[in-house]
Protein backbone atom coordinates (compact mmCIF):
# COMPACT_ATOMS: atom_id res chain seq x y z
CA UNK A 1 -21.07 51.76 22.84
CA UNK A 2 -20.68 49.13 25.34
CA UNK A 3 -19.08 46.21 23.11
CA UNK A 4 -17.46 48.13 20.29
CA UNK A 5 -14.79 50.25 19.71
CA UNK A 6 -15.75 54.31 19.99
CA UNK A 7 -16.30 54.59 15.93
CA UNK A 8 -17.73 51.55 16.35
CA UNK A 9 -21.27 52.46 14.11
CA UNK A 10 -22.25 49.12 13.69
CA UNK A 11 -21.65 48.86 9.93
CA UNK A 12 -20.48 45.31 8.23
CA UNK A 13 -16.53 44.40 8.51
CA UNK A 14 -14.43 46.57 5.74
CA UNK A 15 -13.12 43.70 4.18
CA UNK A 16 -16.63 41.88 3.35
CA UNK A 17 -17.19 45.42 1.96
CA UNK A 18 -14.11 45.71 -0.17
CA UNK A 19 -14.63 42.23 -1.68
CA UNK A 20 -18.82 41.56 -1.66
CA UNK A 21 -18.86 38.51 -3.93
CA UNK A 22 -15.99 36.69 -2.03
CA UNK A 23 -17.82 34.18 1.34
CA UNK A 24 -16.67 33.15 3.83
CA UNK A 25 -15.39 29.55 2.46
CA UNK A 26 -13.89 31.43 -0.05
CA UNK A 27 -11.45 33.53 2.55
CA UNK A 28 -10.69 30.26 4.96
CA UNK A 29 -9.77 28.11 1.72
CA UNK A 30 -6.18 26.82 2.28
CA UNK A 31 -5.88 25.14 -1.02
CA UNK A 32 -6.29 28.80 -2.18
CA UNK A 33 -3.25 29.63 -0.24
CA UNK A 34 -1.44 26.54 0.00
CA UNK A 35 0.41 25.88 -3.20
CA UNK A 36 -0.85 22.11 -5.10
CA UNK A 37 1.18 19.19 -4.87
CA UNK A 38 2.26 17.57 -7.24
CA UNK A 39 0.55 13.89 -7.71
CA UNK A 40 2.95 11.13 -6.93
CA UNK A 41 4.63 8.89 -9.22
CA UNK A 42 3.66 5.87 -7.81
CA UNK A 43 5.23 2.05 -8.12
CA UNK A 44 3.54 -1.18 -9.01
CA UNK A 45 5.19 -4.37 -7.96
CA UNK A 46 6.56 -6.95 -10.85
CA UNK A 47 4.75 -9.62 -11.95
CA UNK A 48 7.16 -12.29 -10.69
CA UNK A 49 4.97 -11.40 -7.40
CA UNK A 50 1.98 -12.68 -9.06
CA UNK A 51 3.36 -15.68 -10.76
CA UNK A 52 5.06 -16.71 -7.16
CA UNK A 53 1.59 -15.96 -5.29
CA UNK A 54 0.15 -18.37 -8.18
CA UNK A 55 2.05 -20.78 -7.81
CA UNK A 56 1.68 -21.19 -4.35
CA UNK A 57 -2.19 -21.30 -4.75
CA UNK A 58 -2.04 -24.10 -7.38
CA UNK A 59 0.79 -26.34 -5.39
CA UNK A 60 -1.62 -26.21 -2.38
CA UNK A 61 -4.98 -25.93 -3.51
CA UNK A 62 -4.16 -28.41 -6.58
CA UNK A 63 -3.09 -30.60 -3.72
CA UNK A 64 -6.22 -30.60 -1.63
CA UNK A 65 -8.17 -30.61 -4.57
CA UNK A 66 -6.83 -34.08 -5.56
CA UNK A 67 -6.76 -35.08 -2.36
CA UNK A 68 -10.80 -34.30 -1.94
CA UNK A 69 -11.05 -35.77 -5.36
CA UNK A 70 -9.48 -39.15 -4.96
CA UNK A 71 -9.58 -40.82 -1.11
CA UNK A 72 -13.53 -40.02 -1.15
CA UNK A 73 -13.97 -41.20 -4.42
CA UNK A 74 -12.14 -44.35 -3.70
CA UNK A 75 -13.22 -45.70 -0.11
CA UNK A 76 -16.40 -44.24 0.47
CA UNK A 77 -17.82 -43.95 -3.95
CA UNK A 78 -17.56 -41.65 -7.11
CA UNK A 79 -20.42 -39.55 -5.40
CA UNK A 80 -18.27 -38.36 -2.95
CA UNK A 81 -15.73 -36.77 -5.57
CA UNK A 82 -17.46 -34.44 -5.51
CA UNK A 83 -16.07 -33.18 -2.26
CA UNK A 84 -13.25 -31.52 -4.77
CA UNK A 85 -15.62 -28.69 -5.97
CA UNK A 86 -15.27 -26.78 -2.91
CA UNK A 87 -11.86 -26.20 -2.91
CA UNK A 88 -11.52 -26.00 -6.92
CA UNK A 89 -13.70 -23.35 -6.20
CA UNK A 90 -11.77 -21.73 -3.83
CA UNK A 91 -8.65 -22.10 -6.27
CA UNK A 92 -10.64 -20.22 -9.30
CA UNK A 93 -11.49 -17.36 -6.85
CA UNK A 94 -8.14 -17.25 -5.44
CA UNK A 95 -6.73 -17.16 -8.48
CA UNK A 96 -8.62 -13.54 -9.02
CA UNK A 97 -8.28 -12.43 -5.82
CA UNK A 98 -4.74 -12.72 -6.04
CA UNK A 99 -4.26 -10.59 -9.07
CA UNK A 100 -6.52 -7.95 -7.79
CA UNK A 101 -4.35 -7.85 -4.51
CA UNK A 102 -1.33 -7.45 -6.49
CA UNK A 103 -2.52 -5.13 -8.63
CA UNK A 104 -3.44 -2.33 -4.98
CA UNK A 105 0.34 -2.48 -3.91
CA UNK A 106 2.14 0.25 -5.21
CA UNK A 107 4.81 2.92 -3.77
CA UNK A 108 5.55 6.38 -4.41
CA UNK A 109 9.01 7.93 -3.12
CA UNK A 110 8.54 11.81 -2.28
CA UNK A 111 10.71 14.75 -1.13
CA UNK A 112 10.11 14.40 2.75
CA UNK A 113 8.50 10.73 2.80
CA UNK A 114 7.73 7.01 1.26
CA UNK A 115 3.89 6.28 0.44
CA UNK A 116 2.73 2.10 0.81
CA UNK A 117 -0.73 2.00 -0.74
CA UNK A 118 -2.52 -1.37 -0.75
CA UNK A 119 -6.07 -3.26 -0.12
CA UNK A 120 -9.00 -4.56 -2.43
CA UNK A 121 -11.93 -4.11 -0.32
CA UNK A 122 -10.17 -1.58 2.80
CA UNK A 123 -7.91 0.73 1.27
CA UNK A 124 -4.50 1.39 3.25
CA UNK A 125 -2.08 3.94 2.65
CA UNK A 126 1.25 4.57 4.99
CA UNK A 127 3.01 7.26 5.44
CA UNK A 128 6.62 7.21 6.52
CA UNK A 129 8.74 9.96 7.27
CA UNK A 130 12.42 9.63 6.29
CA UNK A 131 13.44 11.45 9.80
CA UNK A 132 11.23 8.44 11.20
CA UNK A 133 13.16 5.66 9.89
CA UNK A 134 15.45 3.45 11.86
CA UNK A 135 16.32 0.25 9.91
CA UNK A 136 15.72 -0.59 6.57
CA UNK A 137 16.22 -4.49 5.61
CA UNK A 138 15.95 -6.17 2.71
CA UNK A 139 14.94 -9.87 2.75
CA UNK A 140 14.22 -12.55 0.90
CA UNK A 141 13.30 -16.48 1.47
CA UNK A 142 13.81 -19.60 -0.47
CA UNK A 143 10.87 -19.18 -2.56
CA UNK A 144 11.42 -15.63 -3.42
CA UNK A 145 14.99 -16.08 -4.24
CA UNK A 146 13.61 -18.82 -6.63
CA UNK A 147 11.55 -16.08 -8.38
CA UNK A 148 13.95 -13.24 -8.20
CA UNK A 149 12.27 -11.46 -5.57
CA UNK A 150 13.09 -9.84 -2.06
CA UNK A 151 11.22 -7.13 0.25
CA UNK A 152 12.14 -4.38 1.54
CA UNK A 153 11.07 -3.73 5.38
CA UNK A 154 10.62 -0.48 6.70
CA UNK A 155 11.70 -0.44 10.46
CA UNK A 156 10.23 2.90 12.53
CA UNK A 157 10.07 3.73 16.38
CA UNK A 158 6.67 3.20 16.80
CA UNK A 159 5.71 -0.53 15.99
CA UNK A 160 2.44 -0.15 14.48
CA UNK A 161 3.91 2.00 11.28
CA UNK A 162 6.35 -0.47 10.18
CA UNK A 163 5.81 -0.61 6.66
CA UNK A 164 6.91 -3.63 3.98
CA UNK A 165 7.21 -3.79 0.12
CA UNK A 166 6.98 -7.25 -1.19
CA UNK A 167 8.08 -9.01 -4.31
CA UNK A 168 10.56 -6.21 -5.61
CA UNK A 169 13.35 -7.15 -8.00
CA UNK A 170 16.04 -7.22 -5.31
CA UNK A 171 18.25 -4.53 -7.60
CA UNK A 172 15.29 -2.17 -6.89
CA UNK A 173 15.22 -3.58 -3.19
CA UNK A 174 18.56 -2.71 -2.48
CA UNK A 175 18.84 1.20 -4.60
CA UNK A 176 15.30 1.45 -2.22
CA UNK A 177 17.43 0.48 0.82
CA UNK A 178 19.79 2.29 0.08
CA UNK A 179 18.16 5.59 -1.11
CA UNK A 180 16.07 5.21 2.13
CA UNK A 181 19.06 4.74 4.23
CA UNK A 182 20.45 7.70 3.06
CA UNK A 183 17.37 10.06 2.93
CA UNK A 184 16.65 8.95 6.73
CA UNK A 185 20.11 9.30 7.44
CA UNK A 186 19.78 13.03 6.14
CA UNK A 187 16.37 14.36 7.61
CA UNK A 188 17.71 12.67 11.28
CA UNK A 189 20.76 14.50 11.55
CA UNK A 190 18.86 17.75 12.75
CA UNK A 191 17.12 15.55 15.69
């Protein structure tokens, strides 16, 4: 024949015939061949994050709330107290919006990379390497020293995958630093 081979009889391919009932999804599956991986322990963040991120909200909110409250109410009448609902609206929802924020960030370390999964309403999770990393630092302000809290910042060679995990008990910060450190350390040496 012109396209086949010379025993070429045009009969179906001997390995559809050896196995009928498998398809063709079936054969090209490669989480039949690929072995599963295990799930990820993942992280959450401490609650000292939350109470901090509260806090905040009140002091300034609770501020403009009073503020909105009291000079309208005084120079221009009691009627325009009511200025203060807007933003003592703004504190209630912030003050659930905040918890549901904290409550997405969580990390998971695994064999070959670090996972940073966060977002309410858009979902983001990053992925980075330990061969990738080039600085780790662990910071922490005024306010989060107050609260017992630093972040670790995850420093890579392409700008857009730097990665940060806030509000960690700085203990954890620094073994996370330092574990990091290491494992980059480790998985760059063969570069």
């Amino acid at each position: 024949m012109e396209t086949g081979s010379p025993d070429d009889t045009g009969a179906a391919d001997t390995t559809d015939a050896a196995h009928p009932a498998r398809t063709e999804p079936e054969r090209n599956d490669p989480a039949r061949t690929e072995p599963a991986r295990p799930e990820p322990v993942w992280t959450g963040l401490p609650p000292g994050l939350l109470r901090m991120r509260r806090l905040l909200l009140v002091v300034w909110l609770g501020l403009l709330t009073v503020a909105a409250a009291l000079l309208p109410g005084l120079f221009l009448g009691p009627l325009w107290a009511a200025l203060a609902l807007p933003p003592l609206a703004l504190l209630v929802w912030g003050w659930v919006m905040l918890e549901r924020n904290w409550r997405s960030w969580r990390y998971a370390e695994r064999a070959d990379d670090l996972l940073i999964s966060r977002g309410v309403l858009w979902r983001e999770e990053t992925v980075v390497p330990y061969g990738r990393m080039q600085l780790v630092e662990v910071t922490s302000g005024p306010v989060e020293r107050h609260f017992g809290l630093a972040s670790v910042q995850l420093h890579t060679a392409a700008a857009a995958t730097d990665a940060t995990i806030p509000g960690l008990d700085p203990a954890e910060a620094e073994r996370l630093r330092d574990r990091l450190t290491e494992l980059g350390e480790a998985r760059s040496a063969g570069l």
